[in-house]
Coordinates of C-alpha atoms in Angstrom, one line a residue:
X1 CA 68.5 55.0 20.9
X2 CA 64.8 56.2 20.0
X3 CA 64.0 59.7 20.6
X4 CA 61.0 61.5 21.7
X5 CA 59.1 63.5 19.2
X6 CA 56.5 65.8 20.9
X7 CA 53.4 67.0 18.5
X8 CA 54.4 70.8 19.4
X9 CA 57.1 72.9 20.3
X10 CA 57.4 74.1 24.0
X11 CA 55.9 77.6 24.4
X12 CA 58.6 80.6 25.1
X13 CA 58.1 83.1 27.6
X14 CA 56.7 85.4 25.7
X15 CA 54.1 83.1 23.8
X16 CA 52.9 81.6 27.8
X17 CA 52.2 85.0 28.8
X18 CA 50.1 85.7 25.7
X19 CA 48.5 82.3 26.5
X20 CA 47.9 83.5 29.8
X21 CA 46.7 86.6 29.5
X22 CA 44.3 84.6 26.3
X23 CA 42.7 82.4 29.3
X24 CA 42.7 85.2 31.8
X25 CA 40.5 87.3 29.1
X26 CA 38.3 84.8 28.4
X27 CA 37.6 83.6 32.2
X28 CA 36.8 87.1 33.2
X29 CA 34.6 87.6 29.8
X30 CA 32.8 84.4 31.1
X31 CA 32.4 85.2 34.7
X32 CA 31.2 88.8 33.2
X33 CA 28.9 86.8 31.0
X34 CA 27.8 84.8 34.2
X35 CA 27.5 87.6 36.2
X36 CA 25.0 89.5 33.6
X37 CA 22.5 86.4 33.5
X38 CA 22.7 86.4 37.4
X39 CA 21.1 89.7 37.5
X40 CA 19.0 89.6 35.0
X41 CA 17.2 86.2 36.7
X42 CA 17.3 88.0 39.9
X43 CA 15.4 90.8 38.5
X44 CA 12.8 88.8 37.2
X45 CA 12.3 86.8 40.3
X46 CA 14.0 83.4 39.3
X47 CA 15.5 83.6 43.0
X48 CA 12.6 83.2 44.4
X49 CA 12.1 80.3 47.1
X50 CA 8.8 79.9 46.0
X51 CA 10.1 78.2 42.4
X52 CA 12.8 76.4 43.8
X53 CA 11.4 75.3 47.5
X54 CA 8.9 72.2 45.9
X55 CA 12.0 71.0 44.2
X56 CA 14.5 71.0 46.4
X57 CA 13.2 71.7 50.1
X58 CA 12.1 68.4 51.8
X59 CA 10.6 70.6 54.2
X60 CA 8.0 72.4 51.4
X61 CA 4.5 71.4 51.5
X62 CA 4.5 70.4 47.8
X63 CA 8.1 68.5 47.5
X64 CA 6.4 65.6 48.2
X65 CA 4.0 65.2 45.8
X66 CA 5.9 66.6 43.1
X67 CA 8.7 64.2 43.3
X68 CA 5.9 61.4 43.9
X69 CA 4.4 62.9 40.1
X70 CA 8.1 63.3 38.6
X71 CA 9.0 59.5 40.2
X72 CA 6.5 58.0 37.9
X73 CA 8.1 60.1 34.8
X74 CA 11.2 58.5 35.5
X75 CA 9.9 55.2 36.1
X76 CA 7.9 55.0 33.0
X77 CA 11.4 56.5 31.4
X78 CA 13.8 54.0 32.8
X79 CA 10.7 51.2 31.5
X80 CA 10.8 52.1 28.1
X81 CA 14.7 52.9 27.8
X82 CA 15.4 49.2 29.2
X83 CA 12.7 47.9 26.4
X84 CA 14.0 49.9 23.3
X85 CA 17.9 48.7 24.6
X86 CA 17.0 45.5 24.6
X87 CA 15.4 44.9 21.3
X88 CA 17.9 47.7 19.6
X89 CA 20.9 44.5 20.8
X90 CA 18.6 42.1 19.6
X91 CA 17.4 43.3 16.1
X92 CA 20.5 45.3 15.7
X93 CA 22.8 42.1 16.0
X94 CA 20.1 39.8 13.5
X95 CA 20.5 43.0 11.1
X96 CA 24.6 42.8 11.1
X97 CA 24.5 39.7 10.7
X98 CA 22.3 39.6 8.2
X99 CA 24.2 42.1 6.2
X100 CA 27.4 40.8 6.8
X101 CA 26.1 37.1 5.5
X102 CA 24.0 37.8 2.6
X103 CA 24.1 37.3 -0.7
X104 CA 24.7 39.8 -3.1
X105 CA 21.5 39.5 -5.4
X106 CA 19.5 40.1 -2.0
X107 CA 21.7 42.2 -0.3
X108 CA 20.9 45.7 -1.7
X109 CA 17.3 45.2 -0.1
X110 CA 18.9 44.9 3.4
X111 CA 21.3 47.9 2.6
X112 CA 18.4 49.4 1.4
X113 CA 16.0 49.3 4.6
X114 CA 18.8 50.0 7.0
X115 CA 19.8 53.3 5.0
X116 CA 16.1 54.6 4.9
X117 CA 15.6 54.3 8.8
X118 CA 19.2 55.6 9.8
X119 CA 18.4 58.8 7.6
X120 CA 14.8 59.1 9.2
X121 CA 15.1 61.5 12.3
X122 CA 14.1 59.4 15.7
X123 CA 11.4 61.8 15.9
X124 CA 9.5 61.1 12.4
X125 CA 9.9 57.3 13.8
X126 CA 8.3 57.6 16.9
X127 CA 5.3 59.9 15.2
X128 CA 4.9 57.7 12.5
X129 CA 4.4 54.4 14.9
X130 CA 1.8 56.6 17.1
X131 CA -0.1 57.4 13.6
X132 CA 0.8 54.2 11.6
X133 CA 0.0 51.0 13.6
X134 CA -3.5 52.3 14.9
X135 CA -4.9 52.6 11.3
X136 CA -3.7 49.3 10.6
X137 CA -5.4 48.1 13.9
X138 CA -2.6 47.6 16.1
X139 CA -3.5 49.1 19.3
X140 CA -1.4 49.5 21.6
X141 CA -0.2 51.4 24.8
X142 CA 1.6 54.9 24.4
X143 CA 4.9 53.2 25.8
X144 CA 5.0 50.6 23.1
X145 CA 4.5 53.6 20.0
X146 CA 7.8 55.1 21.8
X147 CA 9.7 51.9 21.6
X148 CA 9.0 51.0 18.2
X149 CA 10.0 54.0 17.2
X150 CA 13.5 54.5 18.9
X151 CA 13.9 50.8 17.8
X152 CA 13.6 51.6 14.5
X153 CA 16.4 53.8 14.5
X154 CA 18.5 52.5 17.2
X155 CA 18.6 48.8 16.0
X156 CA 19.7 50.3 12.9
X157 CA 22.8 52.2 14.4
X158 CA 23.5 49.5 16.5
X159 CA 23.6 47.0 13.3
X160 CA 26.4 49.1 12.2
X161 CA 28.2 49.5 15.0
X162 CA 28.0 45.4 15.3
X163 CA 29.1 45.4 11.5
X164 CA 31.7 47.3 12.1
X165 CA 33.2 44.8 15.0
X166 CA 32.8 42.2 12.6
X167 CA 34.9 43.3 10.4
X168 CA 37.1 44.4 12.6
X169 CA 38.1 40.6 14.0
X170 CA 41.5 39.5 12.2
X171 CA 40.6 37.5 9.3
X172 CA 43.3 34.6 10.7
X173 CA 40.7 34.3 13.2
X174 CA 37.7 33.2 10.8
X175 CA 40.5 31.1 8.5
X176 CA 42.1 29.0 12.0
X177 CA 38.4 28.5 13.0
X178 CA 37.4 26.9 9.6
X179 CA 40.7 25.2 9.6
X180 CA 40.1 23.1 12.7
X181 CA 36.1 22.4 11.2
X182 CA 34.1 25.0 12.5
X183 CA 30.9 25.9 10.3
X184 CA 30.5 29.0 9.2
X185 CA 27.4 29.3 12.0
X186 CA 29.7 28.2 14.5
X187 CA 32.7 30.6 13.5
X188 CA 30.0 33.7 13.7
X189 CA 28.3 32.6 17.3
X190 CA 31.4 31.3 18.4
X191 CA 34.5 33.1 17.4
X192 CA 33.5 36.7 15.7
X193 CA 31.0 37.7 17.5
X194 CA 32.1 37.5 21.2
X195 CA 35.7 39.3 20.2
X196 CA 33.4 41.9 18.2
X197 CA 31.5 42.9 20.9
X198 CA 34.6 43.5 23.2
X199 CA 36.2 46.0 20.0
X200 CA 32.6 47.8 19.7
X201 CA 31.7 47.9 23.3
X202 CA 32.7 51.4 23.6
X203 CA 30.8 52.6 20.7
X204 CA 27.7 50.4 22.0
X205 CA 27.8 52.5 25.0
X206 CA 27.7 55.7 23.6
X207 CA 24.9 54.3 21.8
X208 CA 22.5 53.0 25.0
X209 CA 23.4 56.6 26.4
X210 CA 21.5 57.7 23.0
X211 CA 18.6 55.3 23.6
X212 CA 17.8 56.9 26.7
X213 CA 18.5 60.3 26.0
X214 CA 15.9 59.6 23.1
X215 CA 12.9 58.3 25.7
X216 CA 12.4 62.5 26.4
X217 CA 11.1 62.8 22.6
X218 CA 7.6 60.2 24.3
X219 CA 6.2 63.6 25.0
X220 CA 5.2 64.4 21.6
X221 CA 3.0 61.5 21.3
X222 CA 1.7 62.2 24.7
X223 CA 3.8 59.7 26.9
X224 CA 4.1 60.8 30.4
X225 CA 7.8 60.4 30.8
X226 CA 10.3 62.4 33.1
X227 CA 10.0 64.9 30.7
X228 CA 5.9 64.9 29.9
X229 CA 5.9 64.8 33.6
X230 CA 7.8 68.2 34.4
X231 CA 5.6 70.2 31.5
X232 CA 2.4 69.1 33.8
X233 CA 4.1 69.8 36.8
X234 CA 5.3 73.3 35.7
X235 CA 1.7 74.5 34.9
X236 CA 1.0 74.3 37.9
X237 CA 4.2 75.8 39.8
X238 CA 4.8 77.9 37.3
X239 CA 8.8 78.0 37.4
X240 CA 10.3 76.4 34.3
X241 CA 13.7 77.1 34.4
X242 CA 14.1 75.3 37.5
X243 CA 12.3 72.5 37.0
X244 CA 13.9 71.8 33.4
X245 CA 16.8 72.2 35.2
X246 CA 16.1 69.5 37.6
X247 CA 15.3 67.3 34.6
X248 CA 18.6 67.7 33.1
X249 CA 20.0 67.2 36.3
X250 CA 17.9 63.9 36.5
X251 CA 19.1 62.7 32.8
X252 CA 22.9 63.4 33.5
X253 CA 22.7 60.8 36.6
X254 CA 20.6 58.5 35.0
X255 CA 23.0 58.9 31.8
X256 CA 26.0 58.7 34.2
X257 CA 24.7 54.9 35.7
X258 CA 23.9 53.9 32.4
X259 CA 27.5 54.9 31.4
X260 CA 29.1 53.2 34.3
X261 CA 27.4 50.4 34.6
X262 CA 28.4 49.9 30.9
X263 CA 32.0 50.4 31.4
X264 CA 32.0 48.4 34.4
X265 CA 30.9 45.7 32.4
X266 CA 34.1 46.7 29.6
X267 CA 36.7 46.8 32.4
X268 CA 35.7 43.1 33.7
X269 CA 35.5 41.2 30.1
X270 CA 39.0 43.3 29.9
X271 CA 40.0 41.6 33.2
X272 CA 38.9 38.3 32.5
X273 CA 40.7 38.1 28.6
X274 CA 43.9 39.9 30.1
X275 CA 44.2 37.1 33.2
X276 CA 43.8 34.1 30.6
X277 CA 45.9 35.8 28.2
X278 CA 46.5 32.8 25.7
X279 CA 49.4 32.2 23.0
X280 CA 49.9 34.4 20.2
X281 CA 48.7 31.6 17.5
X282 CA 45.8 30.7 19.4
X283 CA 42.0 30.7 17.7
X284 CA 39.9 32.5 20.4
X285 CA 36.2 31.8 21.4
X286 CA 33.3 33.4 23.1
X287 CA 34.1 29.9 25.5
X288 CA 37.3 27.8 25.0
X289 CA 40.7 28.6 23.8
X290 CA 42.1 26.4 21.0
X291 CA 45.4 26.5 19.4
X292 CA 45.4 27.3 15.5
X293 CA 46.9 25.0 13.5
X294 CA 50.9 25.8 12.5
X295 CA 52.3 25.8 8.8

């Protein structure tokens, strides 16, 4: 017969009162806490409908165009997250597999590039493209300086996390798949890779969330995303606070699709590989199911 081992030991009476009383304390400290910042915006007019009306009255004058102004912000955001997710995959994947292929004489000068980017801040990236590719003659639009630079760094974290799901594939996997012929191209395209993105796909998401998260730092190069947009906006209605807080607001849902959409996708590649569940000594592909050979 097994037995249940719990991490802790049930709390006593006297140790759930303390604990009570603990979270009662701190609650109250909070709300106190709460209460304090309440006041202290009331008194210096943060209340006001005049600061929150063109945000959130349809009925204001000025709702209208400001959420026409901050619209494009979150256009020209949701533009130039799509772009930078897409090439991260893209150059992310070629840089994992690149790593995880090559040789070792040339292999510290992949290693080499991919360290020196993943320790750069996003930031330094994204001011360097601005400043970098016009002196070189590469002119191009404000958008495209903010890609290449959260691509820079995101390809680079996404090449690990891909790495990482590489070598996380059972090695019988790789050994049936060159046992029934497979080259080693084929084994990669055809047998690592799909299972690797299913093991890394919750890391990859956290990562996309990143990417678009990222898009606010366009600002400092001038790019008028969501962010860019509510700094013009507020020197003109002059309430800050509430209009930052309508851009975090605006991030968390954008965040929050991203994030669904993303596991949505998880949960159905689950679905599909639980309902054609296969054999235990079976060599699985991105597209066929093939039994491995027996000794």
């Amino acid at each position: 017969m097994s037995e249940q081992r719990a991490l802790f030991d049930e709390l006593g009476p006297r140790a759930r009162r303390r604990s009570r009383a603990i979270s009662g304390g701190v609650i109250l400290l909070l709300a106190g806490l709460g209460a304090l910042a309440a006041l202290k915006l009331a008194e210096n007019g943060q209340f006001s409908a005049q600061k929150w009306s063109p945000l959130f009255n349809p009925l204001d004058s000025q709702f209208t165009t400001v959420w026409t102004f901050l619209g494009g912000g979150l256009r020209n955001t949701a533009l130039a997250g799509g772009i930078a997710i897409a090439l991260s995959l893209v150059i992310g994947t070629v840089l994992a597999l690149a790593r995880v292929t090559s040789r070792r004489w040339y292999r510290w000068a992949i290693v080499g590039v991919m360290e020196f980017f993943r320790a750069v801040p996003v930031v330094i990236s994204i001011f360097f493209a601005s400043r970098f590719l016009p002196t070189i003659g590469v002119d191009l639009p404000l958008l495209w300086y903010l890609v290449v630079g959260l691509v820079l760094y995101n390809s680079i974290a996404i090449a690990e996390i891909v790495r990482a799901g590489i070598l996380a594939v059972p090695r019988g996997q790789t050994e049936a798949s060159a046992a029934l012929g497979l080259s080693g191209a084929q084994n990669l395209w055809l047998v690592v890779l799909p299972q690797a993105f299913r093991l890394m796909l919750p890391s990859l998401i956290s990562q996309l969330v990143i990417v678009v998260k990222d898009t606010a730092l366009g600002f400092i190069i001038g790019f008028e995303e969501l962010l860019r947009r509510g700094e013009i906006a507020v020197q003109t209605l002059g309430n800050p606070l509430q209009m930052y807080l309508l851009i975090g607001m605006l991030f968390f849902v954008v965040n929050s699709l991203v994030s669904a959409l993303a596991q949505r996708v998880e949960s159905g590649m689950r679905q599909r590989n639980g309902s054609r569940q296969s054999p235990p000594a079976t060599l699985r592909t991105g597209f066929l199911r093939v039994p491995a050979l027996r000794s």
